[in-house]
PDB file of C-alpha atoms and ligand atoms in Angstrom:
ATOM      1  CA  MET A 152      50.276 -36.630 142.744  1.00  0.00           C
ATOM      2  CA  THR A 153      52.617 -38.646 145.291  1.00  0.00           C
ATOM      3  CA  PHE A 154      53.126 -42.342 145.702  1.00  0.00           C
ATOM      4  CA  ILE A 155      50.876 -42.672 148.711  1.00  0.00           C
ATOM      5  CA  GLU A 156      48.136 -40.765 146.988  1.00  0.00           C
ATOM      6  CA  LYS A 157      48.278 -42.536 143.935  1.00  0.00           C
ATOM      7  CA  LEU A 158      48.391 -45.646 145.889  1.00  0.00           C
ATOM      8  CA  ASN A 159      45.151 -44.896 147.502  1.00  0.00           C
ATOM      9  CA  ALA A 160      43.622 -44.058 143.839  1.00  0.00           C
ATOM     10  CA  ALA A 161      44.639 -47.601 142.354  1.00  0.00           C
ATOM     11  CA  TRP A 162      43.196 -49.385 145.703  1.00  0.00           C
ATOM     12  CA  ALA A 163      39.906 -47.683 144.683  1.00  0.00           C
ATOM     13  CA  GLU A 164      39.788 -47.692 141.159  1.00  0.00           C
ATOM     14  CA  ASN A 165      40.943 -51.420 140.708  1.00  0.00           C
ATOM     15  CA  GLN A 166      39.155 -52.535 144.044  1.00  0.00           C
ATOM     16  CA  SER A 167      42.448 -54.477 144.480  1.00  0.00           C
ATOM     17  CA  LEU A 168      45.486 -54.675 146.798  1.00  0.00           C
ATOM     18  CA  LEU A 169      47.373 -57.057 144.455  1.00  0.00           C
ATOM     19  CA  CYS A 170      50.905 -56.189 143.603  1.00  0.00           C
ATOM     20  CA  VAL A 171      52.136 -58.105 140.293  1.00  0.00           C
ATOM     21  CA  GLY A 172      55.589 -58.992 140.393  1.00  0.00           C
ATOM     22  CA  LEU A 173      57.830 -58.709 137.593  1.00  0.00           C
ATOM     23  CA  ASP A 174      60.459 -61.518 137.995  1.00  0.00           C
ATOM     24  CA  PRO A 175      61.454 -62.056 134.232  1.00  0.00           C
ATOM     25  CA  ASP A 176      63.325 -65.705 133.924  1.00  0.00           C
ATOM     26  CA  ILE A 177      64.078 -66.331 130.338  1.00  0.00           C
ATOM     27  CA  SER A 178      64.039 -70.141 131.443  1.00  0.00           C
ATOM     28  CA  ARG A 179      60.164 -70.481 132.123  1.00  0.00           C
ATOM     29  CA  PHE A 180      59.501 -68.311 128.907  1.00  0.00           C
ATOM     30  CA  PRO A 181      57.148 -69.191 125.991  1.00  0.00           C
ATOM     31  CA  ALA A 182      58.939 -70.940 123.494  1.00  0.00           C
ATOM     32  CA  GLU A 183      58.443 -68.510 121.034  1.00  0.00           C
ATOM     33  CA  LEU A 184      60.454 -65.887 122.899  1.00  0.00           C
ATOM     34  CA  ALA A 185      64.084 -67.731 122.721  1.00  0.00           C
ATOM     35  CA  GLY A 186      66.985 -66.205 121.387  1.00  0.00           C
ATOM     36  CA  LYS A 187      64.616 -62.709 120.767  1.00  0.00           C
ATOM     37  CA  PRO A 188      66.757 -59.669 121.872  1.00  0.00           C
ATOM     38  CA  ASP A 189      63.540 -58.182 123.348  1.00  0.00           C
ATOM     39  CA  ALA A 190      62.034 -61.005 124.811  1.00  0.00           C
ATOM     40  CA  ILE A 191      62.155 -59.885 128.830  1.00  0.00           C
ATOM     41  CA  PHE A 192      60.418 -56.701 127.164  1.00  0.00           C
ATOM     42  CA  THR A 193      58.340 -58.456 125.033  1.00  0.00           C
ATOM     43  CA  PHE A 194      57.421 -61.372 128.467  1.00  0.00           C
ATOM     44  CA  CYS A 195      56.665 -58.535 131.168  1.00  0.00           C
ATOM     45  CA  LYS A 196      54.288 -56.161 128.649  1.00  0.00           C
ATOM     46  CA  ALA A 197      51.885 -59.382 128.158  1.00  0.00           C
ATOM     47  CA  MET A 198      51.750 -59.875 131.790  1.00  0.00           C
ATOM     48  CA  ILE A 199      51.129 -56.020 132.528  1.00  0.00           C
ATOM     49  CA  ASP A 200      48.327 -55.305 129.859  1.00  0.00           C
ATOM     50  CA  ALA A 201      47.243 -58.512 131.627  1.00  0.00           C
ATOM     51  CA  THR A 202      46.784 -57.589 134.832  1.00  0.00           C
ATOM     52  CA  ALA A 203      46.522 -53.707 134.939  1.00  0.00           C
ATOM     53  CA  ASP A 204      43.129 -53.771 135.937  1.00  0.00           C
ATOM     54  CA  LEU A 205      43.286 -55.998 138.684  1.00  0.00           C
ATOM     55  CA  THR A 206      46.490 -54.852 140.478  1.00  0.00           C
ATOM     56  CA  CYS A 207      47.143 -51.814 142.695  1.00  0.00           C
ATOM     57  CA  SER A 208      50.846 -51.554 141.736  1.00  0.00           C
ATOM     58  CA  PHE A 209      53.620 -53.184 139.763  1.00  0.00           C
ATOM     59  CA  LYS A 210      56.922 -54.590 141.363  1.00  0.00           C
ATOM     60  CA  PRO A 211      59.855 -55.365 138.933  1.00  0.00           C
ATOM     61  CA  GLN A 212      62.413 -56.941 140.944  1.00  0.00           C
ATOM     62  CA  ILE A 213      65.728 -55.120 139.365  1.00  0.00           C
ATOM     63  CA  ALA A 214      68.151 -58.267 140.101  1.00  0.00           C
ATOM     64  CA  TYR A 215      66.118 -60.560 137.488  1.00  0.00           C
ATOM     65  CA  PHE A 216      66.942 -57.434 134.536  1.00  0.00           C
ATOM     66  CA  ALA A 217      70.567 -56.622 136.039  1.00  0.00           C
ATOM     67  CA  ALA A 218      71.616 -60.107 135.669  1.00  0.00           C
ATOM     68  CA  LEU A 219      70.963 -60.390 131.861  1.00  0.00           C
ATOM     69  CA  ARG A 220      72.777 -56.616 131.474  1.00  0.00           C
ATOM     70  CA  ALA A 221      68.664 -56.157 130.501  1.00  0.00           C
ATOM     71  CA  GLU A 222      68.246 -52.805 132.342  1.00  0.00           C
ATOM     72  CA  ASP A 223      67.627 -51.297 128.952  1.00  0.00           C
ATOM     73  CA  GLN A 224      64.149 -53.283 129.290  1.00  0.00           C
ATOM     74  CA  LEU A 225      63.698 -52.738 132.541  1.00  0.00           C
ATOM     75  CA  GLU A 226      63.840 -48.510 132.026  1.00  0.00           C
ATOM     76  CA  ALA A 227      61.630 -49.516 128.798  1.00  0.00           C
ATOM     77  CA  LEU A 228      59.006 -51.561 130.800  1.00  0.00           C
ATOM     78  CA  CYS A 229      58.655 -48.577 133.620  1.00  0.00           C
ATOM     79  CA  ARG A 230      58.273 -46.420 130.849  1.00  0.00           C
ATOM     80  CA  TYR A 231      55.422 -48.242 129.130  1.00  0.00           C
ATOM     81  CA  ILE A 232      54.066 -48.332 132.414  1.00  0.00           C
ATOM     82  CA  LYS A 233      54.073 -44.824 132.726  1.00  0.00           C
ATOM     83  CA  THR A 234      52.630 -43.898 129.706  1.00  0.00           C
ATOM     84  CA  THR A 235      50.069 -46.673 129.181  1.00  0.00           C
ATOM     85  CA  TYR A 236      48.784 -47.145 132.432  1.00  0.00           C
ATOM     86  CA  PRO A 237      50.008 -44.361 134.603  1.00  0.00           C
ATOM     87  CA  ALA A 238      47.500 -44.825 137.440  1.00  0.00           C
ATOM     88  CA  ILE A 239      49.388 -47.970 138.673  1.00  0.00           C
ATOM     89  CA  PRO A 240      52.556 -47.007 140.463  1.00  0.00           C
ATOM     90  CA  VAL A 241      55.763 -48.501 139.758  1.00  0.00           C
ATOM     91  CA  ILE A 242      57.874 -49.818 142.532  1.00  0.00           C
ATOM     92  CA  LEU A 243      61.088 -50.691 142.085  1.00  0.00           C
ATOM     93  CA  ASP A 244      62.372 -53.690 144.170  1.00  0.00           C
ATOM     94  CA  ALA A 245      66.041 -52.960 144.409  1.00  0.00           C
ATOM     95  CA  LYS A 246      66.917 -52.893 148.708  1.00  0.00           C
ATOM     96  CA  ARG A 247      69.202 -50.046 148.204  1.00  0.00           C
ATOM     97  CA  GLY A 248      71.301 -49.590 151.664  1.00  0.00           C
ATOM     98  CA  ASP A 249      74.969 -47.184 151.652  1.00  0.00           C
ATOM     99  CA  ILE A 250      76.253 -43.947 152.564  1.00  0.00           C
ATOM    100  CA  GLY A 251      74.373 -41.052 151.926  1.00  0.00           C
ATOM    101  CA  ALA A 252      76.217 -39.686 148.648  1.00  0.00           C
ATOM    102  CA  THR A 253      76.018 -43.273 147.259  1.00  0.00           C
ATOM    103  CA  ALA A 254      72.210 -43.477 148.375  1.00  0.00           C
ATOM    104  CA  GLU A 255      71.946 -39.901 146.525  1.00  0.00           C
ATOM    105  CA  GLN A 256      72.744 -42.101 143.315  1.00  0.00           C
ATOM    106  CA  TYR A 257      70.435 -45.162 143.544  1.00  0.00           C
ATOM    107  CA  ALA A 258      67.807 -42.642 144.293  1.00  0.00           C
ATOM    108  CA  ARG A 259      68.618 -40.866 140.847  1.00  0.00           C
ATOM    109  CA  GLU A 260      68.903 -44.202 139.145  1.00  0.00           C
ATOM    110  CA  ALA A 261      65.262 -45.618 141.026  1.00  0.00           C
ATOM    111  CA  PHE A 262      63.135 -42.189 139.885  1.00  0.00           C
ATOM    112  CA  GLU A 263      65.091 -40.602 137.265  1.00  0.00           C
ATOM    113  CA  ARG A 264      66.840 -43.198 135.057  1.00  0.00           C
ATOM    114  CA  TYR A 265      63.587 -45.786 135.759  1.00  0.00           C
ATOM    115  CA  ALA A 266      60.972 -43.376 136.945  1.00  0.00           C
ATOM    116  CA  ALA A 267      59.565 -45.676 139.618  1.00  0.00           C
ATOM    117  CA  ASP A 268      56.854 -43.797 142.493  1.00  0.00           C
ATOM    118  CA  ALA A 269      58.874 -45.826 144.888  1.00  0.00           C
ATOM    119  CA  VAL A 270      61.909 -48.029 145.690  1.00  0.00           C
ATOM    120  CA  THR A 271      62.193 -51.057 148.321  1.00  0.00           C
ATOM    121  CA  VAL A 272      65.133 -49.750 150.782  1.00  0.00           C
ATOM    122  CA  ASN A 273      67.186 -51.135 153.594  1.00  0.00           C
ATOM    123  CA  PRO A 274      67.776 -49.636 156.995  1.00  0.00           C
ATOM    124  CA  TYR A 275      70.605 -51.417 158.290  1.00  0.00           C
ATOM    125  CA  MET A 276      72.980 -48.451 157.541  1.00  0.00           C
ATOM    126  CA  GLY A 277      70.503 -46.147 159.367  1.00  0.00           C
ATOM    127  CA  PHE A 278      68.504 -42.998 158.558  1.00  0.00           C
ATOM    128  CA  ASP A 279      71.529 -41.247 156.455  1.00  0.00           C
ATOM    129  CA  SER A 280      71.144 -43.946 153.762  1.00  0.00           C
ATOM    130  CA  VAL A 281      67.803 -43.902 153.520  1.00  0.00           C
ATOM    131  CA  ALA A 282      67.194 -39.867 153.786  1.00  0.00           C
ATOM    132  CA  PRO A 283      68.432 -39.582 149.902  1.00  0.00           C
ATOM    133  CA  TYR A 284      65.188 -40.855 148.851  1.00  0.00           C
ATOM    134  CA  MET A 285      62.985 -38.809 150.842  1.00  0.00           C
ATOM    135  CA  GLU A 286      64.460 -35.762 149.083  1.00  0.00           C
ATOM    136  CA  TRP A 287      62.125 -36.562 146.314  1.00  0.00           C
ATOM    137  CA  LYS A 288      59.081 -35.400 148.102  1.00  0.00           C
ATOM    138  CA  ASP A 289      56.392 -37.089 146.065  1.00  0.00           C
ATOM    139  CA  LYS A 290      58.218 -40.535 145.663  1.00  0.00           C
ATOM    140  CA  GLY A 291      58.047 -43.379 148.558  1.00  0.00           C
ATOM    141  CA  ALA A 292      60.866 -45.256 150.187  1.00  0.00           C
ATOM    142  CA  ILE A 293      59.667 -48.603 151.542  1.00  0.00           C
ATOM    143  CA  VAL A 294      61.857 -50.054 154.292  1.00  0.00           C
ATOM    144  CA  LEU A 295      62.282 -53.795 154.651  1.00  0.00           C
ATOM    145  CA  CYS A 296      61.186 -54.383 158.080  1.00  0.00           C
ATOM    146  CA  ARG A 297      59.999 -58.241 158.903  1.00  0.00           C
ATOM    147  CA  THR A 298      61.012 -60.214 155.365  1.00  0.00           C
ATOM    148  CA  SER A 299      59.278 -63.141 153.943  1.00  0.00           C
ATOM    149  CA  ASN A 300      62.431 -65.451 153.960  1.00  0.00           C
ATOM    150  CA  ALA A 301      62.877 -67.452 157.365  1.00  0.00           C
ATOM    151  CA  GLY A 302      66.564 -66.352 157.627  1.00  0.00           C
ATOM    152  CA  GLY A 303      65.182 -62.830 158.154  1.00  0.00           C
ATOM    153  CA  SER A 304      64.822 -64.128 161.440  1.00  0.00           C
ATOM    154  CA  ASP A 305      68.413 -64.291 162.015  1.00  0.00           C
ATOM    155  CA  LEU A 306      68.508 -60.565 162.400  1.00  0.00           C
ATOM    156  CA  GLN A 307      65.309 -59.407 162.809  1.00  0.00           C
ATOM    157  CA  PHE A 308      64.398 -61.360 165.826  1.00  0.00           C
ATOM    158  CA  LEU A 309      67.291 -60.152 167.578  1.00  0.00           C
ATOM    159  CA  ASP A 310      65.845 -58.279 170.662  1.00  0.00           C
ATOM    160  CA  VAL A 311      66.664 -55.066 171.218  1.00  0.00           C
ATOM    161  CA  GLY A 312      65.957 -53.306 174.621  1.00  0.00           C
ATOM    162  CA  GLY A 313      62.993 -55.858 175.107  1.00  0.00           C
ATOM    163  CA  VAL A 314      61.819 -55.578 171.327  1.00  0.00           C
ATOM    164  CA  PRO A 315      62.531 -57.890 168.176  1.00  0.00           C
ATOM    165  CA  LEU A 316      64.158 -55.555 165.684  1.00  0.00           C
ATOM    166  CA  TYR A 317      61.778 -55.579 163.279  1.00  0.00           C
ATOM    167  CA  GLN A 318      59.453 -54.212 165.953  1.00  0.00           C
ATOM    168  CA  HIS A 319      62.658 -51.544 166.410  1.00  0.00           C
ATOM    169  CA  VAL A 320      62.168 -50.446 162.752  1.00  0.00           C
ATOM    170  CA  ALA A 321      58.267 -50.373 162.103  1.00  0.00           C
ATOM    171  CA  LYS A 322      58.672 -47.930 165.362  1.00  0.00           C
ATOM    172  CA  LEU A 323      61.414 -46.123 164.083  1.00  0.00           C
ATOM    173  CA  VAL A 324      60.032 -45.678 160.258  1.00  0.00           C
ATOM    174  CA  VAL A 325      56.987 -44.379 161.918  1.00  0.00           C
ATOM    175  CA  GLU A 326      57.650 -41.545 165.064  1.00  0.00           C
ATOM    176  CA  LYS A 327      61.159 -40.292 163.338  1.00  0.00           C
ATOM    177  CA  TRP A 328      62.091 -41.183 160.023  1.00  0.00           C
ATOM    178  CA  ASN A 329      58.294 -40.785 158.006  1.00  0.00           C
ATOM    179  CA  THR A 330      58.728 -36.682 158.601  1.00  0.00           C
ATOM    180  CA  ASN A 331      56.863 -36.291 155.350  1.00  0.00           C
ATOM    181  CA  GLY A 332      54.349 -39.119 155.266  1.00  0.00           C
ATOM    182  CA  GLN A 333      56.206 -40.969 152.100  1.00  0.00           C
ATOM    183  CA  CYS A 334      57.169 -44.040 154.200  1.00  0.00           C
ATOM    184  CA  ALA A 335      55.985 -47.727 153.780  1.00  0.00           C
ATOM    185  CA  LEU A 336      57.230 -51.338 155.208  1.00  0.00           C
ATOM    186  CA  VAL A 337      57.992 -54.775 153.519  1.00  0.00           C
ATOM    187  CA  VAL A 338      56.415 -57.639 155.972  1.00  0.00           C
ATOM    188  CA  GLY A 339      56.065 -60.536 154.723  1.00  0.00           C
ATOM    189  CA  ALA A 340      52.872 -62.716 154.421  1.00  0.00           C
ATOM    190  CA  THR A 341      54.811 -65.881 155.447  1.00  0.00           C
ATOM    191  CA  PHE A 342      54.850 -64.280 159.148  1.00  0.00           C
ATOM    192  CA  PRO A 343      51.109 -63.072 159.674  1.00  0.00           C
ATOM    193  CA  ASP A 344      51.679 -62.524 163.289  1.00  0.00           C
ATOM    194  CA  GLU A 345      54.357 -60.415 163.012  1.00  0.00           C
ATOM    195  CA  LEU A 346      52.278 -58.800 159.961  1.00  0.00           C
ATOM    196  CA  ALA A 347      49.643 -57.980 162.627  1.00  0.00           C
ATOM    197  CA  GLN A 348      52.163 -56.861 165.429  1.00  0.00           C
ATOM    198  CA  VAL A 349      53.629 -54.233 162.629  1.00  0.00           C
ATOM    199  CA  ARG A 350      49.993 -53.028 161.877  1.00  0.00           C
ATOM    200  CA  ASN A 351      49.317 -52.056 165.317  1.00  0.00           C
ATOM    201  CA  ILE A 352      52.744 -50.093 165.660  1.00  0.00           C
ATOM    202  CA  VAL A 353      52.485 -48.205 162.073  1.00  0.00           C
ATOM    203  CA  GLY A 354      48.727 -47.504 161.685  1.00  0.00           C
ATOM    204  CA  ASP A 355      47.822 -46.727 158.571  1.00  0.00           C
ATOM    205  CA  MET A 356      50.921 -47.272 156.990  1.00  0.00           C
ATOM    206  CA  PRO A 357      51.120 -48.659 153.933  1.00  0.00           C
ATOM    207  CA  LEU A 358      52.572 -52.141 153.749  1.00  0.00           C
ATOM    208  CA  LEU A 359      54.288 -54.075 151.010  1.00  0.00           C
ATOM    209  CA  VAL A 360      53.587 -57.612 151.647  1.00  0.00           C
ATOM    210  CA  PRO A 361      55.615 -60.575 149.834  1.00  0.00           C
ATOM    211  CA  GLY A 362      55.100 -64.385 150.570  1.00  0.00           C
ATOM    212  CA  ILE A 363      51.979 -65.382 148.957  1.00  0.00           C
ATOM    213  CA  GLY A 364      51.877 -67.317 145.969  1.00  0.00           C
ATOM    214  CA  ALA A 365      54.850 -68.911 145.545  1.00  0.00           C
ATOM    215  CA  GLN A 366      55.771 -68.607 148.780  1.00  0.00           C
ATOM    216  CA  GLY A 367      52.792 -70.113 150.461  1.00  0.00           C
ATOM    217  CA  GLY A 368      51.813 -67.253 152.577  1.00  0.00           C
ATOM    218  CA  ASP A 369      48.518 -67.678 153.737  1.00  0.00           C
ATOM    219  CA  ILE A 370      46.066 -64.967 152.055  1.00  0.00           C
ATOM    220  CA  ALA A 371      43.362 -65.098 155.024  1.00  0.00           C
ATOM    221  CA  ALA A 372      45.451 -64.460 157.446  1.00  0.00           C
ATOM    222  CA  THR A 373      47.537 -62.284 155.342  1.00  0.00           C
ATOM    223  CA  VAL A 374      44.592 -59.930 155.063  1.00  0.00           C
ATOM    224  CA  ALA A 375      42.873 -60.396 158.266  1.00  0.00           C
ATOM    225  CA  ALA A 376      46.678 -59.571 159.973  1.00  0.00           C
ATOM    226  CA  GLY A 377      47.554 -56.083 157.726  1.00  0.00           C
ATOM    227  CA  LYS A 378      44.432 -54.639 156.789  1.00  0.00           C
ATOM    228  CA  THR A 379      43.798 -51.254 157.372  1.00  0.00           C
ATOM    229  CA  ALA A 380      40.271 -49.960 159.240  1.00  0.00           C
ATOM    230  CA  ASN A 381      39.224 -49.316 155.657  1.00  0.00           C
ATOM    231  CA  GLY A 382      40.442 -52.670 154.242  1.00  0.00           C
ATOM    232  CA  THR A 383      43.338 -51.479 152.362  1.00  0.00           C
ATOM    233  CA  GLY A 384      46.730 -50.931 153.461  1.00  0.00           C
ATOM    234  CA  MET A 385      48.710 -53.192 151.442  1.00  0.00           C
ATOM    235  CA  MET A 386      50.525 -54.347 148.275  1.00  0.00           C
ATOM    236  CA  ILE A 387      50.145 -57.892 148.393  1.00  0.00           C
ATOM    237  CA  ASN A 388      52.720 -59.138 145.579  1.00  0.00           C
ATOM    238  CA  SER A 389      52.947 -62.114 144.041  1.00  0.00           C
ATOM    239  CA  SER A 390      54.824 -62.809 140.947  1.00  0.00           C
ATOM    240  CA  ARG A 391      56.083 -66.353 139.794  1.00  0.00           C
ATOM    241  CA  ALA A 392      52.402 -67.417 140.598  1.00  0.00           C
ATOM    242  CA  ILE A 393      51.053 -65.394 138.264  1.00  0.00           C
ATOM    243  CA  LEU A 394      53.960 -64.912 135.793  1.00  0.00           C
ATOM    244  CA  TYR A 395      54.109 -68.592 135.274  1.00  0.00           C
ATOM    245  CA  ALA A 396      50.456 -69.620 135.844  1.00  0.00           C
ATOM    246  CA  LYS A 397      50.535 -71.661 132.428  1.00  0.00           C
ATOM    247  CA  THR A 398      50.384 -75.088 133.041  1.00  0.00           C
ATOM    248  CA  SER A 399      47.529 -76.576 129.838  1.00  0.00           C
ATOM    249  CA  GLY A 400      48.354 -75.917 126.183  1.00  0.00           C
ATOM    250  CA  ASN A 401      44.829 -74.153 125.723  1.00  0.00           C
ATOM    251  CA  GLU A 402      46.345 -71.166 127.604  1.00  0.00           C
ATOM    252  CA  THR A 403      48.596 -68.467 126.675  1.00  0.00           C
ATOM    253  CA  PHE A 404      50.813 -67.086 129.252  1.00  0.00           C
ATOM    254  CA  ALA A 405      48.782 -63.763 129.387  1.00  0.00           C
ATOM    255  CA  GLU A 406      45.139 -65.915 130.122  1.00  0.00           C
ATOM    256  CA  ALA A 407      47.014 -68.167 132.584  1.00  0.00           C
ATOM    257  CA  ALA A 408      48.669 -65.202 134.364  1.00  0.00           C
ATOM    258  CA  ARG A 409      45.051 -62.665 134.236  1.00  0.00           C
ATOM    259  CA  ARG A 410      43.434 -66.346 135.521  1.00  0.00           C
ATOM    260  CA  VAL A 411      45.163 -66.072 138.696  1.00  0.00           C
ATOM    261  CA  ALA A 412      45.600 -62.186 139.133  1.00  0.00           C
ATOM    262  CA  ILE A 413      41.749 -62.851 138.964  1.00  0.00           C
ATOM    263  CA  GLU A 414      41.529 -65.528 141.508  1.00  0.00           C
ATOM    264  CA  THR A 415      44.399 -63.802 143.656  1.00  0.00           C
ATOM    265  CA  ARG A 416      42.715 -60.471 143.418  1.00  0.00           C
ATOM    266  CA  ASP A 417      39.125 -62.458 144.457  1.00  0.00           C
ATOM    267  CA  ALA A 418      40.584 -64.643 147.525  1.00  0.00           C
ATOM    268  CA  ILE A 419      42.187 -61.341 149.099  1.00  0.00           C
ATOM    269  CA  ASN A 420      38.899 -59.136 148.940  1.00  0.00           C
ATOM    270  CA  GLN A 421      36.565 -61.823 150.170  1.00  0.00           C
ATOM    271  CA  HIS A 422      38.791 -60.690 153.565  1.00  0.00           C
ATOM    272  CA  ARG A 423      38.858 -57.263 153.156  1.00  0.00           C
ATOM    273  CA  ALA A 424      35.046 -56.518 154.698  1.00  0.00           C
TER     274      ALA A 424
HETATM  275  O1  LIG B 665      60.699 -60.005 151.993  1.00  0.00           O
HETATM  276  C1  LIG B 665      60.701 -60.231 150.862  1.00  0.00           C
HETATM  277  C2  LIG B 665      61.577 -58.844 150.082  1.00  0.00           C
HETATM  278  C3  LIG B 665      60.853 -58.723 148.669  1.00  0.00           C
HETATM  279  N1  LIG B 665      60.972 -59.807 148.097  1.00  0.00           N
HETATM  280  C4  LIG B 665      60.381 -60.418 146.735  1.00  0.00           C
HETATM  281  O2  LIG B 665      59.210 -60.276 146.013  1.00  0.00           O
HETATM  282  C5  LIG B 665      59.263 -61.281 145.465  1.00  0.00           C
HETATM  283  C6  LIG B 665      58.573 -62.504 145.890  1.00  0.00           C
HETATM  284  O3  LIG B 665      58.114 -63.409 144.636  1.00  0.00           O
HETATM  285  P1  LIG B 665      57.547 -64.509 144.280  1.00  0.00           P
HETATM  286  O4  LIG B 665      57.446 -65.254 143.228  1.00  0.00           O
HETATM  287  O5  LIG B 665      55.590 -64.356 144.331  1.00  0.00           O
HETATM  288  O6  LIG B 665      57.553 -65.791 145.822  1.00  0.00           O
HETATM  289  C7  LIG B 665      60.442 -61.359 144.454  1.00  0.00           C
HETATM  290  O7  LIG B 665      60.899 -60.105 143.683  1.00  0.00           O
HETATM  291  C8  LIG B 665      61.046 -61.012 146.026  1.00  0.00           C
HETATM  292  O8  LIG B 665      63.213 -60.275 145.765  1.00  0.00           O
HETATM  293  C9  LIG B 665      59.989 -61.213 149.224  1.00  0.00           C
HETATM  294  O9  LIG B 665      59.957 -62.499 148.562  1.00  0.00           O
HETATM  295  N2  LIG B 665      60.277 -61.191 150.468  1.00  0.00           N
END
């Protein structure tokens, strides 16, 4: 099954466009994990088990693991999802971008080492920097287009022949780069107007949409702007708002994460019809 087929199946099976982000910050972990060598794996596994039936994908952000020399725990988590929840796609958020020979190694890292179904990539270095990921025909390449951060406008809004650069990227990917139908785009929930513009340009291409939850993006506006005709088309990511949802002493981290994941999935679904 290809990444896109798996994503379509997960949307349907779980009736969810929610993507649960795995951004482990040990300073926010439960006290009982302090000092444990496998704390990151244990914490993320609990989050995965608590939300696997509520999500259309998991998105580990590699920086949170690499900064703590915890790539082995990321590997173990990716394998855990693969074996325990094989229907849920894993998106490695690494935002890679380099010359072709180096990109080949990044692709092996994502798809062999971590067994990810898709990886986020930066389009700035052009097609030959993205093509090595597409050699993996059953995998996904998710290209940065209109990112959720305010500073994304510095470059993504530059005028390129009468259209902003992010729209040029969307056109390029849908018209030229997506030769095997394995591409998706990153578009922030913090910019629903631009999300609507991208949806108009790319048809039914899947969009990875970070920016709800901790970044404050509006769910109703996001779904209205980004959904496809059949009410799918998006992996709407929330990381910190789910992982660190626990506020009271009466809930575990996993229970709180599940509660907020249900609320978020339901809020998204309310606007899909
Ligand atoms: O434009 C982008 C691209 C990627 N991200 C990543 O998504 C999550 C968002 O985390 P929250 O806690 O839900 O804010 C994080 O891993 C970012 O690196 C993004 O935010 N915006």
